[in-house]
Coordinates of C-alpha atoms and ligand atoms in Angstrom, one line a residue:
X815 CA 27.3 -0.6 13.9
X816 CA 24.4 -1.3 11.3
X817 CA 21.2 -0.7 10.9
X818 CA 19.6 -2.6 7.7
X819 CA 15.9 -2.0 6.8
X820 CA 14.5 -4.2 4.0
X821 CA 12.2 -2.9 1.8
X822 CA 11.5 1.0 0.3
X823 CA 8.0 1.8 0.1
X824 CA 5.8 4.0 2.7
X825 CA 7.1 2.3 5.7
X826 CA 11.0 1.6 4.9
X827 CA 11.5 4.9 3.1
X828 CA 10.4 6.6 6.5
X829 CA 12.8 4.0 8.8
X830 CA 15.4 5.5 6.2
X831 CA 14.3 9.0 6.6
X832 CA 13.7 8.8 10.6
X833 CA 17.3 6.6 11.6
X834 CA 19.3 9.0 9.6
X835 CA 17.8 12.4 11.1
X836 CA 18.1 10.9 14.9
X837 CA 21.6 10.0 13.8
X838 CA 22.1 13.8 12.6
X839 CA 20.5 15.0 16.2
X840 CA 23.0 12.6 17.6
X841 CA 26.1 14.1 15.9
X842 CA 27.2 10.6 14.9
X843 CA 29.0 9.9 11.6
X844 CA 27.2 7.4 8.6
X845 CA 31.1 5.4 9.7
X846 CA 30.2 5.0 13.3
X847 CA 26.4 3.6 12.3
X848 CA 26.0 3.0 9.0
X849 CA 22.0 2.8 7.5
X850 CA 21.6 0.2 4.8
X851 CA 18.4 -0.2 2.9
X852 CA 17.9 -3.1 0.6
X853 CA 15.3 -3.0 -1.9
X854 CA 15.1 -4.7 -5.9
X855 CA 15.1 -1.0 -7.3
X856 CA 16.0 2.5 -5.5
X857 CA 12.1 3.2 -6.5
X858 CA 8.9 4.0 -4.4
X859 CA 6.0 2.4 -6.3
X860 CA 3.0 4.9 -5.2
X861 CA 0.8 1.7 -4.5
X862 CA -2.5 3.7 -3.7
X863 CA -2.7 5.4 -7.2
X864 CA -2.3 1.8 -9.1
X865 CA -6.1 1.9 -10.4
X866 CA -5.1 5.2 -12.1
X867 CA -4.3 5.2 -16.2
X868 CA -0.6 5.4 -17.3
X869 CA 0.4 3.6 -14.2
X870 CA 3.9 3.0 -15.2
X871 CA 4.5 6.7 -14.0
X872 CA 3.4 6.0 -11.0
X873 CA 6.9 5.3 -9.0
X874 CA 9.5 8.2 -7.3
X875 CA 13.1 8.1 -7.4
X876 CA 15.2 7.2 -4.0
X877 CA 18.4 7.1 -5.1
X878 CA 19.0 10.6 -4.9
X879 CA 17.3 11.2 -1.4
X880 CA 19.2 8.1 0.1
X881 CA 22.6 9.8 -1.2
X882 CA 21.7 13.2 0.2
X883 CA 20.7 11.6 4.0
X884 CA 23.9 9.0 3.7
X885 CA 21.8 5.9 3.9
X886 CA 23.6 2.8 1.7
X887 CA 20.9 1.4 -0.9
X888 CA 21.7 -2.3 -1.1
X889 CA 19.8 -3.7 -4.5
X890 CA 18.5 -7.2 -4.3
X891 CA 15.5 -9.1 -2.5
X892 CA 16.2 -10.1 0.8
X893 CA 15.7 -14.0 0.6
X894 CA 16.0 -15.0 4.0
X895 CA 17.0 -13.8 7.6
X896 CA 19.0 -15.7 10.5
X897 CA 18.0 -14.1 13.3
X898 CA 20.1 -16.3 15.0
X899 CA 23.5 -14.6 13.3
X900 CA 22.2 -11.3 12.7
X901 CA 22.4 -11.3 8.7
X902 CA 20.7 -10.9 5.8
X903 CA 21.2 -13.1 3.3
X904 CA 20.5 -10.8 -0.3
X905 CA 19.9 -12.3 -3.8
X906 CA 21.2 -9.2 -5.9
X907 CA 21.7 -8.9 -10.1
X908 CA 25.4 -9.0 -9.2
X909 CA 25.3 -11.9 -7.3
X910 CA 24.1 -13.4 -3.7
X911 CA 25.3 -11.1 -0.9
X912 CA 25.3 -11.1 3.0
X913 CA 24.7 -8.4 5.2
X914 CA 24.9 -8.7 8.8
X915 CA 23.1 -6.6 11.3
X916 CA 23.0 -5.0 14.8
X917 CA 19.6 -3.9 14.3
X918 CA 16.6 -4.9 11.5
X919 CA 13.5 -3.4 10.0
X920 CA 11.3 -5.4 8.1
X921 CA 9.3 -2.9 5.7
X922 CA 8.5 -5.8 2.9
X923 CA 5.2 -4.4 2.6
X924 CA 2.1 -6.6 1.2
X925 CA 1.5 -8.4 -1.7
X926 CA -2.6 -9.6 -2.9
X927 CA -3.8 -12.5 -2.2
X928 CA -4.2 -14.0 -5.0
X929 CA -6.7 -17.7 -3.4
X930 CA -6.4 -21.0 -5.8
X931 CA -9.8 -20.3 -7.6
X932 CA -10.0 -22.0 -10.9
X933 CA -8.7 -19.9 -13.9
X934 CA -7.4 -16.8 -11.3
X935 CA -4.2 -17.0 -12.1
X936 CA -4.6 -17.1 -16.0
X937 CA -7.6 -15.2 -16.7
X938 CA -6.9 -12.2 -13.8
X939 CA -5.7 -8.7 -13.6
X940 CA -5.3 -6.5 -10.6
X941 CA -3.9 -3.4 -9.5
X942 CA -1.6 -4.1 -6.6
X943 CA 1.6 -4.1 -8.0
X944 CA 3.3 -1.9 -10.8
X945 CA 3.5 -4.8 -13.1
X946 CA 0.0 -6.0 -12.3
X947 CA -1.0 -2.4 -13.0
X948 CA 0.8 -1.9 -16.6
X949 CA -0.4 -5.5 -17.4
X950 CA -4.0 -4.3 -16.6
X951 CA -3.7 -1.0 -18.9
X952 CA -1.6 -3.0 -21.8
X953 CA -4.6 -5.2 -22.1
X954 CA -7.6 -2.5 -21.7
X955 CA -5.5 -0.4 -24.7
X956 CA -5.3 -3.9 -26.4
X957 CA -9.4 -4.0 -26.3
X958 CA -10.0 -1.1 -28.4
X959 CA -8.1 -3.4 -31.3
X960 CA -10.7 -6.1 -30.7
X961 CA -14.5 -6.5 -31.9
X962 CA -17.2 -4.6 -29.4
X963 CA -18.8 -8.4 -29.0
X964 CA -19.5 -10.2 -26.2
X965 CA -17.6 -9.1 -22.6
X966 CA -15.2 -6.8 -24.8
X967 CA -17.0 -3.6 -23.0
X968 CA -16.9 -5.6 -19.7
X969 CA -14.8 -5.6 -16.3
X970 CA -15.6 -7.2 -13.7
X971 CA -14.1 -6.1 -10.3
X972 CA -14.0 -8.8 -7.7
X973 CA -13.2 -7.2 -4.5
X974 CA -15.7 -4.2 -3.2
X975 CA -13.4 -2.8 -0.3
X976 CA -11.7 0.5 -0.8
X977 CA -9.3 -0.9 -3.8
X978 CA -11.7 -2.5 -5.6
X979 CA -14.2 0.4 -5.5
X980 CA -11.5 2.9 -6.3
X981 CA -11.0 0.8 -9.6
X982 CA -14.2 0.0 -10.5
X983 CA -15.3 3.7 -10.4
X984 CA -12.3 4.7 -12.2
X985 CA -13.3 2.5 -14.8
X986 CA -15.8 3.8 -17.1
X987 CA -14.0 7.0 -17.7
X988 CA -11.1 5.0 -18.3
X989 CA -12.6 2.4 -20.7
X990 CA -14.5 5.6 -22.2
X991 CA -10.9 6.9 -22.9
X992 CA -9.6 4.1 -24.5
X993 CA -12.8 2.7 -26.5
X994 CA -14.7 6.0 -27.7
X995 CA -16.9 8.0 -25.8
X996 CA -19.7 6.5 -27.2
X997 CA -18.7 2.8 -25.8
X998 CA -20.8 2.0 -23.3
X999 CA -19.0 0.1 -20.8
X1000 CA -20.6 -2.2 -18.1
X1001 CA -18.5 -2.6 -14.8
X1002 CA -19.6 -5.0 -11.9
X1003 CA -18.5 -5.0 -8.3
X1004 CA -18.5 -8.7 -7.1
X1005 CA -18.4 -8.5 -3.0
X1006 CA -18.9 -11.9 -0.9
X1007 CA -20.4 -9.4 2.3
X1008 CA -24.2 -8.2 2.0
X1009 CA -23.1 -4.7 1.2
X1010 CA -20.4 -2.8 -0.2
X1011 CA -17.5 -1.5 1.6
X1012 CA -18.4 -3.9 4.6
X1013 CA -15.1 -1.9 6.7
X1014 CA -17.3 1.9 5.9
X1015 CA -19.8 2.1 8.1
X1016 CA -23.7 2.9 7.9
X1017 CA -23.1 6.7 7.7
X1018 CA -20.4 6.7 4.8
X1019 CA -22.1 3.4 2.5
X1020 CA -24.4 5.8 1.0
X1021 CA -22.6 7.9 -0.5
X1022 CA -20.6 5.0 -2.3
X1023 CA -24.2 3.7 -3.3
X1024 CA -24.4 6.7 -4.8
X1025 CA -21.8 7.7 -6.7
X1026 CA -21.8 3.8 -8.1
X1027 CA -25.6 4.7 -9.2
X1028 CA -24.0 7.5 -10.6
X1029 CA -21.6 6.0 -12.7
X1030 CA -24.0 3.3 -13.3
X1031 CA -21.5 0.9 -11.7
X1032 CA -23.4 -2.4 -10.6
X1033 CA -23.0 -4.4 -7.6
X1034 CA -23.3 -8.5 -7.0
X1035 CA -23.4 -8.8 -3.1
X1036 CA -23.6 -11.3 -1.1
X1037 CA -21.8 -13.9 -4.2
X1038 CA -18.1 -15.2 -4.7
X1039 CA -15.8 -15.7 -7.7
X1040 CA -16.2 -19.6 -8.4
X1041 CA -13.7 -19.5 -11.8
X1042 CA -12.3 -17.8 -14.3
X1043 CA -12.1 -18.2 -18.0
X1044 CA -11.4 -16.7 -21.0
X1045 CA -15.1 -15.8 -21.6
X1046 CA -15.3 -14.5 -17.8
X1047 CA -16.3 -15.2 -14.4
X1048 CA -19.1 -17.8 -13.0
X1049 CA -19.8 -16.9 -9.8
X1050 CA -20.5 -19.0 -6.8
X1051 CA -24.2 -18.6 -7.5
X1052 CA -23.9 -20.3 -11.0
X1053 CA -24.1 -17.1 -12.5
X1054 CA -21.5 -16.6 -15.5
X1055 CA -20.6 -12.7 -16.4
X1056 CA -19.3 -12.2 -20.1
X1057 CA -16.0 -10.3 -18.9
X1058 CA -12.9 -9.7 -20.8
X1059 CA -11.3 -8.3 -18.3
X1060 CA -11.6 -9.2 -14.7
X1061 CA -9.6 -8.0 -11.7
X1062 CA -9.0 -9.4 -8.7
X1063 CA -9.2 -7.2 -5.7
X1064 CA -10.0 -9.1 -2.8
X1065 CA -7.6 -8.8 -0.1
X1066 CA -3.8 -8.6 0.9
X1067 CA -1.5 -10.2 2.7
X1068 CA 1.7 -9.1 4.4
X1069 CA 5.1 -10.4 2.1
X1070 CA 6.3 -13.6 2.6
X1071 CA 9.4 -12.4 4.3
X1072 CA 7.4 -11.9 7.8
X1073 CA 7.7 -15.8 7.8
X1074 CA 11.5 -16.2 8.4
X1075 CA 10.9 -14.3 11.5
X1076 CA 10.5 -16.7 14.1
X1077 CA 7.9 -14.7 16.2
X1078 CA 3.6 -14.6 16.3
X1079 CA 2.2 -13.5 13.4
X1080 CA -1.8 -12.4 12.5
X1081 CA -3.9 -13.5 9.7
X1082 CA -2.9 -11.5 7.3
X1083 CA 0.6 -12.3 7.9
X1084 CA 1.7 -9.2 9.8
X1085 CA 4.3 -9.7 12.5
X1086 CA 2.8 -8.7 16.1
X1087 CA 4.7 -5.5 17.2
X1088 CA 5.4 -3.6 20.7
X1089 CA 4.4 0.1 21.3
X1090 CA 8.3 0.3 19.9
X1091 CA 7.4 -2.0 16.9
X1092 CA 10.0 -4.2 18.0
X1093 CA 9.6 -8.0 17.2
X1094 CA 9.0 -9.4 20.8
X1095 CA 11.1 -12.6 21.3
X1096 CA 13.6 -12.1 18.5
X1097 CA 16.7 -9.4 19.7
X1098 CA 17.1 -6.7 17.2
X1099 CA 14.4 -7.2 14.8
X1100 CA 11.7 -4.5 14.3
X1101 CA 8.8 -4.7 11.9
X1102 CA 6.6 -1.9 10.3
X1103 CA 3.9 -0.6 7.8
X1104 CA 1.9 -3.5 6.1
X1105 CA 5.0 -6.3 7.5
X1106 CA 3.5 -5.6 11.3
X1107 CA 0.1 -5.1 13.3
X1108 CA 0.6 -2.4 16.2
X1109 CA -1.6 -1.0 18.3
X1110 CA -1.8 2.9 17.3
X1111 CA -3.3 3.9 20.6
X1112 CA -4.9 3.0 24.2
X1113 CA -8.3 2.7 23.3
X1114 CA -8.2 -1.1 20.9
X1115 CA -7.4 0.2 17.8
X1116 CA -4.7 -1.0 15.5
X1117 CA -2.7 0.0 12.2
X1118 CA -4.4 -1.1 8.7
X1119 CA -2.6 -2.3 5.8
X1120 CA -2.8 1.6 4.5
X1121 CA 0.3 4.3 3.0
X1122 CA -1.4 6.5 6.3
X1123 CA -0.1 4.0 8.8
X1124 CA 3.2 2.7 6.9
X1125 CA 4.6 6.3 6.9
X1126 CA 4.3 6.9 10.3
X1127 CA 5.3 3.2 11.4
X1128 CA 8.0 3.5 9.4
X1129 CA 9.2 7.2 11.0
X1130 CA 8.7 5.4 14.2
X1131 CA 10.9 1.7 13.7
X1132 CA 13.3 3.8 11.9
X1133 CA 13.8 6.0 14.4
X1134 CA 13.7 3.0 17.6
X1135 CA 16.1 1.1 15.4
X1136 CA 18.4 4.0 15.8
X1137 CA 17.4 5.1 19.1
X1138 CA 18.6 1.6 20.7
X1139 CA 22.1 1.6 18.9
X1140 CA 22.5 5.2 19.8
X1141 CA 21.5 4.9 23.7
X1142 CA 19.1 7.1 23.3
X1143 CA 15.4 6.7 24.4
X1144 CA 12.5 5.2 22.1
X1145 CA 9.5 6.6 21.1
X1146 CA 6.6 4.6 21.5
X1147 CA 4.2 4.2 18.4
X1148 CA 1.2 6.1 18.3
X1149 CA -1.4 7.6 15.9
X1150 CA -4.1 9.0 16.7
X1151 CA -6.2 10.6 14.2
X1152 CA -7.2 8.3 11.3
X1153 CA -9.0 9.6 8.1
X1154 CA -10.3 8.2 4.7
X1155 CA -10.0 9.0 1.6
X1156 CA -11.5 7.2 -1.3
X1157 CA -11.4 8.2 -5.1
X1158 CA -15.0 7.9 -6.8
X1159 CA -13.8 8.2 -9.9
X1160 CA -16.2 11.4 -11.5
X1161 CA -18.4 10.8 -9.1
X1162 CA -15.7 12.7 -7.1
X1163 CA -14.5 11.1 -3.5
X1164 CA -15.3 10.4 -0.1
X1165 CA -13.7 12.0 3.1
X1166 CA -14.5 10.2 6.4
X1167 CA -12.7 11.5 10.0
X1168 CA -12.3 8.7 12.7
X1169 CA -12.4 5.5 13.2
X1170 CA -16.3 5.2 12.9
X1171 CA -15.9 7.0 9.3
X1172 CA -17.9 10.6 10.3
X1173 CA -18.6 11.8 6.7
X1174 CA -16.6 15.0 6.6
X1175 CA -16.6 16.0 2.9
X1176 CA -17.8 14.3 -0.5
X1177 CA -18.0 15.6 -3.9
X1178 CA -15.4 18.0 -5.6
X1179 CA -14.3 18.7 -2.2
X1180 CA -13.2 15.5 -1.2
X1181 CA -11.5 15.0 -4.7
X1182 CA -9.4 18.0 -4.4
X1183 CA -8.1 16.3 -1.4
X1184 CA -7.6 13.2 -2.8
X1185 CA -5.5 14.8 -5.7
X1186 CA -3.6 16.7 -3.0
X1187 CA -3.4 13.2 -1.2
X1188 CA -2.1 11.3 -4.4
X1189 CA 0.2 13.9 -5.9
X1190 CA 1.9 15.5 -3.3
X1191 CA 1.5 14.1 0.5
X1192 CA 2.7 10.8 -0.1
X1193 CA 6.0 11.6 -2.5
X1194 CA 9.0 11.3 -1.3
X1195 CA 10.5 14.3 0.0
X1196 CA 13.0 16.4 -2.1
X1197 CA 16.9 15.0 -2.0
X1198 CA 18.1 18.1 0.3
X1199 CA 19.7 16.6 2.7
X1200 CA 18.2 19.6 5.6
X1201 CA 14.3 19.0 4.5
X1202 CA 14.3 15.4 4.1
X1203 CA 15.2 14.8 7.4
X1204 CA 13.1 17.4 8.7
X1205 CA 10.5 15.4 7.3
X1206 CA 10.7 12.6 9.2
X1207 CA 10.7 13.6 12.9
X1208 CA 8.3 10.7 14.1
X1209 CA 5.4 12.6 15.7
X1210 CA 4.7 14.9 12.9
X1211 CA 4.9 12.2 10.1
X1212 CA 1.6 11.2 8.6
X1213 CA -0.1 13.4 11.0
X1214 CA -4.0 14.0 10.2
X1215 CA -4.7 15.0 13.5
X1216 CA -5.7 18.9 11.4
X1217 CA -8.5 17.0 10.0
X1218 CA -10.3 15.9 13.5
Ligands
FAD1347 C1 -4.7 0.1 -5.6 C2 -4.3 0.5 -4.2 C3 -4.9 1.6 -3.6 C4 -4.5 1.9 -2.3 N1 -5.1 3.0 -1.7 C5 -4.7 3.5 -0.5 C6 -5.3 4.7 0.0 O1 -6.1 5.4 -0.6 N2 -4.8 5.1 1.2 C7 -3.9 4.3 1.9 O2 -3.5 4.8 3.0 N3 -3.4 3.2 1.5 C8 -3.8 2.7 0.3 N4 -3.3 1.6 -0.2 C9 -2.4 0.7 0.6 C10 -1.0 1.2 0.6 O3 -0.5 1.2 -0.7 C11 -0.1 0.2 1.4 O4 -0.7 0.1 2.7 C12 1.3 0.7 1.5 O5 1.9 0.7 0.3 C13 2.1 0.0 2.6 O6 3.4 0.5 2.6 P1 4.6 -0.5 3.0 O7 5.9 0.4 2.9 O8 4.4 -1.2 4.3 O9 4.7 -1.6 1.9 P2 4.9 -1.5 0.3 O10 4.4 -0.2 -0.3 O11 4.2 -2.7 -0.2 O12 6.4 -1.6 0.1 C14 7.2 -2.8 0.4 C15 8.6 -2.7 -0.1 O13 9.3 -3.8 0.3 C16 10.0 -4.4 -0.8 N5 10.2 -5.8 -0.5 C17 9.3 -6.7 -0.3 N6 9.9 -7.9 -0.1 C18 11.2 -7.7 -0.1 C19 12.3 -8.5 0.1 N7 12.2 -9.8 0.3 N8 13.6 -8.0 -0.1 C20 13.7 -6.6 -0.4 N9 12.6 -5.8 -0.5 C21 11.4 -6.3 -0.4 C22 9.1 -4.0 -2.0 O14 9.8 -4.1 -3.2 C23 8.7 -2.6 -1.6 O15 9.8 -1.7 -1.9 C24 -3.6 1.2 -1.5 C25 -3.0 0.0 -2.1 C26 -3.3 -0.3 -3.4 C27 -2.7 -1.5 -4.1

């Protein structure tokens, strides 16, 4: 038998972690159900610290845990699934390969959305991906080499939702770092909605208002991105900002892979999930972290494209993958406890419990959290074979429920 889960960030790391410690319960051998994760590299990009500087240390090594829990790392993209046949079909560096399946987790993760606006694709940075990240600190190092005329000192951030404020109020430290601390850099938030962070809520937004006072961060509400040039942005108000650096932070979407699954998807792409996170409709696919949308409880509320969700999910279809090769019951999804935590660059951070974003702590407090968050809770865990696969018993995986 053979499980194969594609993709190894949050959310496919934790199928891996999750299928191989039921199959330990079990007593089964890595021979009689064999775990097979195929990813391009053996790496776990730490997505949610991709506005920080030096982002090209931002990944962890898998190799070494998948060896010490018996799970097969396949490299190669998976290009496309017949769920008809059960394979995978694998473009790899060492050739195209097929790997068919009993069951199938689709962790592919998101990707921004990157719309067809004039000049995007030339002109714009972002911090979603570890190339789009190094790109984006390649070119601010690049600035300090250039004259201080014109949009030199300027970044525009188009995008004010939680990414697009964590890099925008990263940003003048950064820029500070990198051009002199007597540089005097402007930074603009560009967000379509009347106010910033439209998902925050009345009782949080303030305390981002402040902090972006704070840093002296401005905001454009209320405006789009019309085009991009070399000179900047024009916004959809006619306005042009003087920008050499512009990034683009305005919304993901769920990998393209989610498509060759012949089953209802939402609008960002996500595959619709059961309580199992199984793919209704298609035998022996599951789907997970950013790839699906599940309901996390009873009460209407469902996962967000975030590492806090992916984990678990991930712990969860892992572990229902297994549990339906192995005859042993399921466990349905659930989570729920949901916090927030949002970096404010030195303004400090944000710390919200709940679904309607109860401000629990803000300031140094709620940074030492977020350090704790972004160094430490969401690393792998170490390559001993005992502890990771302690780690990833389903109900205690990304649980928060300590903060409520
Ligand atoms: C700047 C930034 C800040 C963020 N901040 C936070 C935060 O503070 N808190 C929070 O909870 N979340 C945050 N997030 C969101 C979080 O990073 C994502 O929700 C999380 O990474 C989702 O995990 P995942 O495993 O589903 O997908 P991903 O982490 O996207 O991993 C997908 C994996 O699938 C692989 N893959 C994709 N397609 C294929 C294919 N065809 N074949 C093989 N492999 C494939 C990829 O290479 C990758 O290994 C942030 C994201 C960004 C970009």
């Amino acid at each position: 038998m053979r499980l194969v889960i594609i993709g190894a960030g949050f959310a496919g790391m934790y199928a891996a972690l999750s299928a191989a410690r039921l199959r330990d319960v079990q007593g089964v051998s890595p021979e009689e159900l064999e775990i097979a994760l195929v990813a391009p590299e053996p790496t776990l990009v730490v997505r949610p610290r991709l506005y920080e500087q030096k982002p090209e240390t931002l990944t962890a090594p898998l190799l070494d845990v998948f060896k010490a829990i018996d799970v097969v790392y396949v490299q190669g993209s998976a290009e496309t699934v017949d769920t008809k046949s059960r394979a995978v079909h694998i473009a790899s560096l060492d050739g195209a390969k097929k790997l068919s399946y009993d069951r199938l987790v689709v962790a592919t993760g998101s990707k921004l959305f990157r719309p067809n606006i004039p000049g995007l694709a030339e002109h714009g940075f972002a911090v979603d991906s570890i190339d789009d990240a190094v790109a984006l600190d390649k070119h601010l190092h690049g600035l300090a080499r250039r004259p201080a005329l014109n949009g030199r000192d300027t970044v525009v951030v188009a995008g004010g939702g939680f990414t697009g404020i964590e890099a925008a109020t990263e940003m003048p430290a950064r820029l500070r770092e990198i051009l002199g601390k007597n540089a005097k850099p402007r930074v603009v938030i560009i967000e379509r909605n009347p106010a910033i962070a439209p998902d925050m809520g009345d009782e949080a937004r303030p305390v981002i208002e402040a902090a972006l006072r704070k840093l002296g961060v401005e905001t454009l509400l209320g405006t789009g991105v019309a085009s991009l040039d070399a000179s900047g942005v024009t916004l959809s108000s006619g306005e042009h900002i003087e920008a050499e650096t512009v990034v683009w932070a305005a919304g993901i979407r769920a990998a393209p892979l989610t498509q060759q699954i012949p089953a209802e998807r939402d609008n960002f792409g996500r595959l619709l999930v059961d309580r199992d996170l199984r793919v209704p409709g298609v035998a022996g696919v599951f789907a997970t972290g950013d790839a699906a949308r599940a309901a996390c409880d009873d009460d209407g509320n469902y996962a967000l494209m975030s590492c806090q969700h992916a984990t678990r999910m991930g712990a969860f279809a892992g572990n229902n993958a297994a549990a339906e090769l192995l005859g042993v019951p399921t466990k349905p999804y659930h989570q729920k406890g949901y916090v927030t935590c949002l970096d404010l660059g030195e303004a400090g951070a944000l710390f919200t419990t709940g679904w309607e974003r109860k401000v629990a702590m803000v300031d140094d407090v709620a940074k030492k959290t977020k350090r704790e968050i972004n160094t430490v809770w969401i690393y792998p865990p170490k390559a001993e074979r005992a502890a990771a696969l302690a780690s990833a018993d389903p109900p205690h995986v990304s649980d928060v429920s300590g903060f409520l």
